[in-house]
Coordinates of C-alpha atoms and ligand atoms in Angstrom, one line a residue:
Chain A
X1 CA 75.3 107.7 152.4
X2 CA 78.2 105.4 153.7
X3 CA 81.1 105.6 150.9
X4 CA 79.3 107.9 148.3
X5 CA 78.2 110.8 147.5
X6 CA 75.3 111.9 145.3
X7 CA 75.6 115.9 144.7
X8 CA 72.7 117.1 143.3
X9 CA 74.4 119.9 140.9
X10 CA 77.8 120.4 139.4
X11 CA 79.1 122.8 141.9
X12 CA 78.6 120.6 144.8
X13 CA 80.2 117.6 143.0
X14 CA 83.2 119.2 141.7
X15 CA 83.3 120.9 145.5
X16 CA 83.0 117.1 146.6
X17 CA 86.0 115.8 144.1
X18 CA 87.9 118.6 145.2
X19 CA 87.6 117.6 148.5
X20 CA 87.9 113.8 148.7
X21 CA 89.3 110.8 147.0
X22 CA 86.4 110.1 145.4
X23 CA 85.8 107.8 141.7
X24 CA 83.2 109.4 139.2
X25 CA 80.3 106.6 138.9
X26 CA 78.3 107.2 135.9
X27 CA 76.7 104.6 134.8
X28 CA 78.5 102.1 136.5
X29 CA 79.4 99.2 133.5
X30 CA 82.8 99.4 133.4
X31 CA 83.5 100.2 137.0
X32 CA 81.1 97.2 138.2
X33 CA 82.8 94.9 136.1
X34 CA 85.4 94.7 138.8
X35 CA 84.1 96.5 141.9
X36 CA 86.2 98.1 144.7
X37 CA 84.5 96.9 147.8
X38 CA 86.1 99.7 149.1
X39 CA 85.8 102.5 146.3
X40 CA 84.1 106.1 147.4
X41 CA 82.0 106.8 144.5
X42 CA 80.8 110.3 143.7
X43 CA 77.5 109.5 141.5
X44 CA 77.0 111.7 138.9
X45 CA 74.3 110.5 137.0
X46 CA 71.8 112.9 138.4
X47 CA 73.6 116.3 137.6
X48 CA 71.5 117.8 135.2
X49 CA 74.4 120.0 134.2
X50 CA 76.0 116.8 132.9
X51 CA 73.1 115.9 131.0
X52 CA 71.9 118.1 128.9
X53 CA 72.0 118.5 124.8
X54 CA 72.4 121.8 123.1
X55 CA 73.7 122.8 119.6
X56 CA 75.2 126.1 119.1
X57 CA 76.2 126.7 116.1
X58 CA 78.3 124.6 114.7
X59 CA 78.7 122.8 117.5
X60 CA 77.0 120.3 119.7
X61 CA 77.3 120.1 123.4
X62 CA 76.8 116.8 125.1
X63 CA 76.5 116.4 128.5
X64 CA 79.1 114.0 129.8
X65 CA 76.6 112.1 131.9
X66 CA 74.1 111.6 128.7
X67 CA 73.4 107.8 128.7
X68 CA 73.2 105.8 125.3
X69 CA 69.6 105.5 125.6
X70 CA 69.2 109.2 125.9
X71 CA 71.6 110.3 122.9
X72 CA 69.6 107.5 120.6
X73 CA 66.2 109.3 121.4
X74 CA 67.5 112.6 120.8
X75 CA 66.6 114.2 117.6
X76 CA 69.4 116.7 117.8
X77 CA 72.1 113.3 117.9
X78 CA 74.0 113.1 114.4
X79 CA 73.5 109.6 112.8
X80 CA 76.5 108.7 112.8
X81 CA 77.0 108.7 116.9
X82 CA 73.3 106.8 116.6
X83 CA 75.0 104.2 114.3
X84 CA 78.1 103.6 116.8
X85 CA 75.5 103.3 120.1
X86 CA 72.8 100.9 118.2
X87 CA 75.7 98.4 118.2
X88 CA 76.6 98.6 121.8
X89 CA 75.8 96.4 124.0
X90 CA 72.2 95.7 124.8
X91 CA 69.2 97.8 125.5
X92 CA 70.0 97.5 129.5
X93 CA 73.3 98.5 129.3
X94 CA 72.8 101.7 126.9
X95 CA 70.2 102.4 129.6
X96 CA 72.8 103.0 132.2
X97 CA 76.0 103.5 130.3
X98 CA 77.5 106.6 129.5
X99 CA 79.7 109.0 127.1
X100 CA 81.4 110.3 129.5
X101 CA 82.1 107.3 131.0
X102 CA 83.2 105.1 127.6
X103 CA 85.5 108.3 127.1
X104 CA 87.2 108.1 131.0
X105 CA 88.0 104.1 131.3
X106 CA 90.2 104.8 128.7
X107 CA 89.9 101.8 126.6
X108 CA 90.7 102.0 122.6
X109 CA 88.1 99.8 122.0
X110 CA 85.0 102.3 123.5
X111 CA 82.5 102.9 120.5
X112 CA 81.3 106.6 121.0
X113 CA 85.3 107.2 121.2
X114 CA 86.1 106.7 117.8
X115 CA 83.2 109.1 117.2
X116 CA 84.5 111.8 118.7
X117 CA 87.5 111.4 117.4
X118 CA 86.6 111.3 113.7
X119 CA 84.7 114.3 114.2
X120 CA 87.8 116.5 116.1
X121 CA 85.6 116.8 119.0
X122 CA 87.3 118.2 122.5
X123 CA 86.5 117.9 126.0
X124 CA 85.7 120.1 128.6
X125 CA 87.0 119.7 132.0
X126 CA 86.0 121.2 135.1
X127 CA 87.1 121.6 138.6
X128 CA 85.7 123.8 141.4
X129 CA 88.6 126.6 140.3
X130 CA 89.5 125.9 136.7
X131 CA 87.4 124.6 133.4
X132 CA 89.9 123.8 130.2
X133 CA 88.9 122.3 126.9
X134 CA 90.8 120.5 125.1
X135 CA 90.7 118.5 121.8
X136 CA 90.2 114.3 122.8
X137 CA 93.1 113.9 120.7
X138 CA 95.2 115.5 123.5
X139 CA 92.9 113.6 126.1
X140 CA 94.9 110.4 125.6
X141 CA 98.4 110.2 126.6
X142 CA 98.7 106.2 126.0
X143 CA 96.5 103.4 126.9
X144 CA 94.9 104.1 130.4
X145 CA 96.8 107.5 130.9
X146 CA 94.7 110.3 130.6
X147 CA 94.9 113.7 130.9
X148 CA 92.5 113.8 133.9
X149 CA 93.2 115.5 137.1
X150 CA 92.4 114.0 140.4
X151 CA 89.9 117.4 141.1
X152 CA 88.3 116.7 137.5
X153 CA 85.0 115.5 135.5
X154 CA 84.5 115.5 132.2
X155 CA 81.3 118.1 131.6
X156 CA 80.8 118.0 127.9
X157 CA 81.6 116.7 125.0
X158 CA 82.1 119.3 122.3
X159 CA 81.2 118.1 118.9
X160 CA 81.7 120.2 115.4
X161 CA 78.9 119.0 113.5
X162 CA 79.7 120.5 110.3
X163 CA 81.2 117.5 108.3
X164 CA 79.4 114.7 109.9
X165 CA 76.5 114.6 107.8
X166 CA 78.4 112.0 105.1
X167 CA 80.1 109.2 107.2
X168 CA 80.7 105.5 106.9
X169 CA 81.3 103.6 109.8
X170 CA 81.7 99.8 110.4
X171 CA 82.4 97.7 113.5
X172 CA 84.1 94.1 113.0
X173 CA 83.4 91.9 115.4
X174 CA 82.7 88.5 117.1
X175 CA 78.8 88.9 118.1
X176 CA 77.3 92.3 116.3
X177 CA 76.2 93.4 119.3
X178 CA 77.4 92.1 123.1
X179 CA 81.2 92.2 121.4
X180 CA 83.4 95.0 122.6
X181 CA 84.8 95.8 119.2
X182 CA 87.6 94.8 117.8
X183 CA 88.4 96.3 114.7
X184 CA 86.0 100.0 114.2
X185 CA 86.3 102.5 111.7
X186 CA 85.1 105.9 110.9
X187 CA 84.8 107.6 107.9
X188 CA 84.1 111.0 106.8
X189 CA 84.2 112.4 103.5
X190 CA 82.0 115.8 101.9
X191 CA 82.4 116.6 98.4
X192 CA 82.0 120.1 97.8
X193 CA 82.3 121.6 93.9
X194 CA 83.9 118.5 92.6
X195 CA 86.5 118.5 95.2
X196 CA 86.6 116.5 98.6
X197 CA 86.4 119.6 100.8
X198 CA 86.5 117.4 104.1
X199 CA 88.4 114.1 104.8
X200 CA 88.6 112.2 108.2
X201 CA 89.2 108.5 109.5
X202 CA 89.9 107.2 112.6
X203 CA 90.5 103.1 114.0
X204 CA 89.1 101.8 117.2
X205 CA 90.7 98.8 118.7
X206 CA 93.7 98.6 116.8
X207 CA 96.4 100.3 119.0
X208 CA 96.7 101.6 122.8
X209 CA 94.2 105.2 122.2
X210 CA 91.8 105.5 118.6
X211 CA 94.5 105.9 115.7
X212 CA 93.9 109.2 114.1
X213 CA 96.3 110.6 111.8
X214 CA 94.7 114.2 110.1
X215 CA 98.1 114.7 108.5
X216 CA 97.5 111.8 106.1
X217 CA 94.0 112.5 105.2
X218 CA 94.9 115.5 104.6
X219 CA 96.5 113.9 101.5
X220 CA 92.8 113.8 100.2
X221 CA 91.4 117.3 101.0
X222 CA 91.4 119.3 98.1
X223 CA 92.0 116.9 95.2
X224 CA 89.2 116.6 92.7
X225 CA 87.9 112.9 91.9
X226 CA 90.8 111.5 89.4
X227 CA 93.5 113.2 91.4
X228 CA 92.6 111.5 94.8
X229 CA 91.9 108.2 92.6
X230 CA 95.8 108.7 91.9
X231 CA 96.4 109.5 95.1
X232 CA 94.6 106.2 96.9
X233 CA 97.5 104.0 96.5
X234 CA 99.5 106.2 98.3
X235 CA 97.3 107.4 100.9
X236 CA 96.5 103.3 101.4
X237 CA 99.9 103.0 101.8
X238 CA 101.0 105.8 104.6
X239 CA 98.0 104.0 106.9
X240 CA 99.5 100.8 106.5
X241 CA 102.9 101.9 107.7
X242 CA 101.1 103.6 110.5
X243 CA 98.9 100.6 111.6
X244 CA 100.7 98.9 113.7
X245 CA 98.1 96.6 115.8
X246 CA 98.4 95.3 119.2
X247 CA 98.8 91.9 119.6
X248 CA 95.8 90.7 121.1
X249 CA 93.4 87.5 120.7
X250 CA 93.2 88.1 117.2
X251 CA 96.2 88.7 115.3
X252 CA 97.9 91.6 114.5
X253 CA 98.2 90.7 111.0
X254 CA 94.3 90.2 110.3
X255 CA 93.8 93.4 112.1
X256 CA 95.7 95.1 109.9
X257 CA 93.9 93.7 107.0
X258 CA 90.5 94.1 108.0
X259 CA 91.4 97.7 108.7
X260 CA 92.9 98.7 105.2
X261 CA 90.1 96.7 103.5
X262 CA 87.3 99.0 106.1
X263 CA 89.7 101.6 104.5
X264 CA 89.5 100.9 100.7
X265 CA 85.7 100.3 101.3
X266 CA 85.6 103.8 102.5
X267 CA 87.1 105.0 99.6
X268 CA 85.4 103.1 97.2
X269 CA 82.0 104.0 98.6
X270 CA 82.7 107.6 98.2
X271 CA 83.6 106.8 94.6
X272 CA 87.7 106.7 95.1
Chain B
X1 CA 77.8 110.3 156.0
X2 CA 75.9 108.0 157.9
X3 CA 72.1 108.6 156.4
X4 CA 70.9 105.5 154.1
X5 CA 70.3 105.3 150.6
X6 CA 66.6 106.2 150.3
X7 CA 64.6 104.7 147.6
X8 CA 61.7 102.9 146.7
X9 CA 61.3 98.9 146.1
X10 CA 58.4 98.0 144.3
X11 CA 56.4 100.7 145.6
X12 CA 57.6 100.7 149.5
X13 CA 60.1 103.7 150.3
X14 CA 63.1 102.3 152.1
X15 CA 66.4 103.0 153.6
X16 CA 69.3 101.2 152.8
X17 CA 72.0 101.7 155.3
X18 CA 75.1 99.6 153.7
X19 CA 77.7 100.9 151.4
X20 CA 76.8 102.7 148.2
X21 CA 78.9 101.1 146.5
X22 CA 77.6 97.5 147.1
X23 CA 75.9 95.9 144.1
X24 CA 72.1 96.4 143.6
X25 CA 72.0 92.4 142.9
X26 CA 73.2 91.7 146.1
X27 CA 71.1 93.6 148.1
X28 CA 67.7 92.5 147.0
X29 CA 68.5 89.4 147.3
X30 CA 70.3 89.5 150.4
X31 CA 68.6 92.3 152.6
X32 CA 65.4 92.3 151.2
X33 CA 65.3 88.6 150.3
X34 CA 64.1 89.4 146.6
X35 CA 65.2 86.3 145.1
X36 CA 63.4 86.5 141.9
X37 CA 66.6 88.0 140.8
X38 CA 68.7 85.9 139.9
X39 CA 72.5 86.6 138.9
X40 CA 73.6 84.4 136.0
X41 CA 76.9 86.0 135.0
X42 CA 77.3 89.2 137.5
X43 CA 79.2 91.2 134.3
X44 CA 76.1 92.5 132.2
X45 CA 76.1 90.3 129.5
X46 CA 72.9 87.6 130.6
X47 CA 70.1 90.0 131.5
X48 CA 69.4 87.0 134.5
X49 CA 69.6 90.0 137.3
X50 CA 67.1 92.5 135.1
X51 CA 65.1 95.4 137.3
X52 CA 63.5 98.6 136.6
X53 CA 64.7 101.5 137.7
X54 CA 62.3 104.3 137.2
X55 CA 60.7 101.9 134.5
X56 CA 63.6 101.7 132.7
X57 CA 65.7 98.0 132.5
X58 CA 68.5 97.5 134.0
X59 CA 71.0 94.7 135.2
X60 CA 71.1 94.8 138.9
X61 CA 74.8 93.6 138.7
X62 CA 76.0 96.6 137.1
X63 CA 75.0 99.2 139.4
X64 CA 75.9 100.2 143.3
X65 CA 73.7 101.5 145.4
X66 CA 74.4 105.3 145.6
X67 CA 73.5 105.1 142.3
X68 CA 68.8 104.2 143.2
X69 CA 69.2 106.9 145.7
X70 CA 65.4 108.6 145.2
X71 CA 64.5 106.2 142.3
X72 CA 61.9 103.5 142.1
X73 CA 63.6 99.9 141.6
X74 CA 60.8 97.5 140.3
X75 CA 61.6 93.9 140.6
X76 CA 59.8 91.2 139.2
X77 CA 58.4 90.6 142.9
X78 CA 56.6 94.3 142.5
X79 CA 55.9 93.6 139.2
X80 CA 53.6 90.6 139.4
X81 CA 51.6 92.5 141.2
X82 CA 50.6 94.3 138.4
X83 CA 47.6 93.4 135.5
X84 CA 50.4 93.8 132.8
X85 CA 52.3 91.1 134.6
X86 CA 48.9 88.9 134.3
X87 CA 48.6 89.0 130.2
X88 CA 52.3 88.1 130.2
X89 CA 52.2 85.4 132.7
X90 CA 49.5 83.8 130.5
X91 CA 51.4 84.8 127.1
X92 CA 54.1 82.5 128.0
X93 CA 52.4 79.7 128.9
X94 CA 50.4 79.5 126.4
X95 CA 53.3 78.8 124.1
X96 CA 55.4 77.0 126.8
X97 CA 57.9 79.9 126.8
X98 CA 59.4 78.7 130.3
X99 CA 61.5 75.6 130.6
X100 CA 63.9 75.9 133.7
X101 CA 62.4 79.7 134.3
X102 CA 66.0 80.8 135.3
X103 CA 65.9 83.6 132.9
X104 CA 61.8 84.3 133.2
X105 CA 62.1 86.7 135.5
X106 CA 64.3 89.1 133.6
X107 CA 62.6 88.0 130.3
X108 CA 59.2 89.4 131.8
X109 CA 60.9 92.8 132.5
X110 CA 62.3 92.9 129.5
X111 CA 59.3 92.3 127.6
X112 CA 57.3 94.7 129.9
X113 CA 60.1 97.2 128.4
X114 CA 59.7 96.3 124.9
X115 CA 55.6 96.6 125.2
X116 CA 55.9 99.8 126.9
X117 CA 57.8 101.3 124.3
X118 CA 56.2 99.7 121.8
X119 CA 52.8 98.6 121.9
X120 CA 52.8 97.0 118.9
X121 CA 56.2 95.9 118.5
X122 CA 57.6 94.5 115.1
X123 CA 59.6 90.7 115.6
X124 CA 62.7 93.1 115.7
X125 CA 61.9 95.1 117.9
X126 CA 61.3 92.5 120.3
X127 CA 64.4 90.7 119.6
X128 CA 66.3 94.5 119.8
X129 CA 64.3 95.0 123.1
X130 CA 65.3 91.1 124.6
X131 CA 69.0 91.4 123.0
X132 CA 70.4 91.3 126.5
X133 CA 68.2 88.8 127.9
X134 CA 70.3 85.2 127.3
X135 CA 67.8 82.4 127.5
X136 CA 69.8 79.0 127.8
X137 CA 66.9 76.8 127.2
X138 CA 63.7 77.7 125.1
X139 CA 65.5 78.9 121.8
X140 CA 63.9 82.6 121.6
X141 CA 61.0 81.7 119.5
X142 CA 58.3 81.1 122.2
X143 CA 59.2 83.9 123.7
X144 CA 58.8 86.3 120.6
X145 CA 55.7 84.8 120.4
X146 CA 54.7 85.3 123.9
X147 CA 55.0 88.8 123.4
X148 CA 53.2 88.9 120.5
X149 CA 50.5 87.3 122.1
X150 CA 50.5 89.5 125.5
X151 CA 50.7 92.5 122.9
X152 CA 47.2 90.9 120.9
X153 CA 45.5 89.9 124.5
X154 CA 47.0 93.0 126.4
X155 CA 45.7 96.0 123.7
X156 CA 45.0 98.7 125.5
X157 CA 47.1 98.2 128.6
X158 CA 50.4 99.3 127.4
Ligands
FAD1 C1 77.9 93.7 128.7 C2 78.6 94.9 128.4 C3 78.8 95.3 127.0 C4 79.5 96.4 126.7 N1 79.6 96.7 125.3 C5 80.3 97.8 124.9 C6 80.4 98.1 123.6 O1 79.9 97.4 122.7 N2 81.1 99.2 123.2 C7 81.7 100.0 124.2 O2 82.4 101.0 123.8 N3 81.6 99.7 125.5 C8 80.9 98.6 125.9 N4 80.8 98.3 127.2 C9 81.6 99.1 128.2 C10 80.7 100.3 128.9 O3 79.4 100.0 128.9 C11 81.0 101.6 128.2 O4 82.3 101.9 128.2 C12 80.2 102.8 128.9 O5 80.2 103.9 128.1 C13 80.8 103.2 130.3 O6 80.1 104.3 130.8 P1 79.6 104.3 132.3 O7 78.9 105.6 132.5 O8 78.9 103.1 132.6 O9 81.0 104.3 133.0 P2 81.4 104.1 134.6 O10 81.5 102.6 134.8 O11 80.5 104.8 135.5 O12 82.8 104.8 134.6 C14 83.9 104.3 133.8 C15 85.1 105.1 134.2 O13 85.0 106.5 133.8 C16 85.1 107.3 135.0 N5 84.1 108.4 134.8 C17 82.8 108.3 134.4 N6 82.2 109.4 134.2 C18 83.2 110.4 134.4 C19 83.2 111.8 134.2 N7 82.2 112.5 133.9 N8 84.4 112.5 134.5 C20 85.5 111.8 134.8 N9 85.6 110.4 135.0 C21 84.4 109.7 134.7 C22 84.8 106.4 136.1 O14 85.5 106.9 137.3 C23 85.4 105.1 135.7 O15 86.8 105.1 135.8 C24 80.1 97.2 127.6 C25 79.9 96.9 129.0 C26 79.2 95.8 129.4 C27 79.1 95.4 130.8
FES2 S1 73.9 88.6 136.3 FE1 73.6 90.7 135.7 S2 73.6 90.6 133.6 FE2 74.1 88.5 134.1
FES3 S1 64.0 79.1 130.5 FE1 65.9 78.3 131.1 S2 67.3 79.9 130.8 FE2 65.4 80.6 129.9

């Protein structure tokens, strides 16, 4: 075909990145937003390689190429990445769109983002010579840099599935479900023997990559119900020194709020 | 390089022999003078430029070319061709469901998505399935009902 490229399995595509200048084309709806007439895509929305969903043990793998559509019919998809997609976009859309491609245009504001980075997940990336994995959190330099080179695609997504089961997650936005996000959270919190055995958060949408800061739930992990209700103010406090929201349509300062009060809801629902 | 993108439109194999990365939209209506598409807003959000593509709905102004290589793209052209297309061209105007039909023939795919999935569908799952779909004139009601009507009059076919 004239400027494309439609490999039919991953050796032959990452053969074909190596090769030429090509962009990945997934699904297409953020890169036909604002078309290069003149872009070379490599289509790889029909490598099964790329497609496929498989747990091993703890973990789950998801095919970069998996479209919305396909993860929300999946019976091996953890409700909480179910409750992200429902709310994206429109049925059209989540037919076409893809994981791999909300995690590559690099955009704080992507939904199934957030999701894997709550839940620690980590990449794999493969060229014709080389595969690495690495966790998303490395993934993201700063807004729009990503640590993705020119012979790369993202493969799979690598999810630990361990401490998903208990999540909250809320999206605050314009329209509930056309509106690229503006202020997301995640939640997850297991209680295990009277103690919070697993505590992690992340914020979509409120700086250049997902905010994400392990270090201060870790404030959490291991306190028993009164000693992280001591401990709220404190941990409410050390996000809201580290929220520091872009300046965008809608201001930083209601940003902030709406994502301490997503925070204290959090809390509060798990009864903190 | 130089073979053509071959797929099927609304049944017929061809071979398109532009760029792949030229918009879906464009060419049906331009090179294969499928004008039943319309483009209302050419960034995803209007549902004006809906197809199938191996039954499944898509907006035509979101995807290139390369991308329908050895798939079947259904427009509403191919699809009123069909008997489904029959119970819900008579659905919708038995409730007047069509004012300036800009919309209609995206609506009908959409609907034709929603039935296919669900036979029987629930009021929400209709309005789930036609989310996408922006109707500037008739309000959304009529249409509901439309498909709850082609649903009733169509049992069996879907
Ligand atoms: C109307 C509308 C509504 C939307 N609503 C939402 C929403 O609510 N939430 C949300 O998060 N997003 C939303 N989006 C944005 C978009 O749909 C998602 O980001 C989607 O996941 C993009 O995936 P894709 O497969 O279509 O990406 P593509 O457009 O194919 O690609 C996006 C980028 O990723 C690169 N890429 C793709 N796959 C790979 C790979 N495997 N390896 C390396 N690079 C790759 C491409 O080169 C490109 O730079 C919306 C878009 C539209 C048009
Ligand atoms: S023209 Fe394609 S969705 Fe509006
Ligand atoms: S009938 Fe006019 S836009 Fe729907």
């Amino acid at each position: 075909m004239v400027n494309g490229f439609s490999p039919a399995t991953l050796q032959e595509a990452l053969e074909i990145r190596a090769r030429h200048s090509v962009t990945p084309y997934a699904g297409g709806t953020d890169l036909m937003i604002n078309p290069d007439p003149d872009a070379v895509y490599l289509f790889v929305n029909h490598i099964p390689e790329m497609k496929q969903i498989e747990q091993r043990g703890d973990q789950l793998h998801l095919g970069a190429a998996c479209t919305y559509t396909q993860l929300l019919e999946h019976p091996l998809t953890p409700a909480i990445l179910k409750a992200a997609i429902d709310l994206i976009a429109a049925p059209a859309i989540r037919n076409e769109g893809t994981i791999g491609g909300n995690i590559a245009n690099g955009s704080a504001k992507a939904d199934s983002v957030l999701i894997f980075f709550v839940a620690d997940a980590s990449l794999k990336l493969n060229s014709q010579s080389a595969e690495r994995i690495i966790p998303i959190r490395d993934f993201y330099r700063e807004r729009k840099q990503l640590d993705l080179r020119p012979d790369e695609l993202i493969t799979e997504i690598i999810l630990p599935t361990k401490w998903l089961d208990h999540y909250y997650y809320k999206k605050v936005g314009a329209r509930k479900a056309l509106a690229i996000s503006r202020v997301v959270f995640a939640g997850l919190l297991t209680w295990q023997d009277d103690v919070i055995a697993h505590c992690a958060t992340a914020f979509g949408a409120v700086s250049g990559v997902v905010l994400r800061c392990p270090e201060l739930d870790a404030l959490l992990i291991g306190k028993t119900r009164s000693e992280a209700q001591a401990a709220k103010a404190g941990y409410l406090a050390a996000f809201g020194d580290m929220i520091a929201p872009i300046q965008g349509r809608v201001s930083a300062e209601y940003r902030k709020e709406v994502c301490l009060n997503l925070l204290t809801d959090f809390l509060t629902s798990n009864g903190i | 390089m130089n073979q053509g993108i071959v797929f099927k439109l609304n049944g017929q194999p061809v071979s398109y022999t532009g760029s792949a990365a030229d918009r879906l939209l464009d060419v049906l209506r331009q090179t294969y003078r499928l004008t039943g598409v319309k483009c209302g807003c050419n960034e995803g959000e209007c549902g004006a430029c809906s197809v199938l593509i191996d039954g499944h709905l898509a907006n035509s102004c979101m995807v290139a070319m390369g991308r329908v290589e050895n798939c079947e793209v259904t427009t509403i052209e191919g699809y009123s061709q069909t008997e489904r297309f029959q119970v819900l061209e008579q659905a919708y105007a038995a409730v007047s469901a069509v004012q300036c039909g800009y919309c209609i023939p995206g609506m009908i795919l959409a609907s034709e998505c929603v039935l296919a999935r669900h036979p029987h569908p629930s009021e929400t799952e209709i309005r789930l399935g036609l989310s996408g779909n922006l109707c500037r004139c008739t309000g959304y009601n009529a249409i509901v009902k439309a498909i709850q009507i082609a649903a009733e009059k169509g049992e069996g076919l879907w």
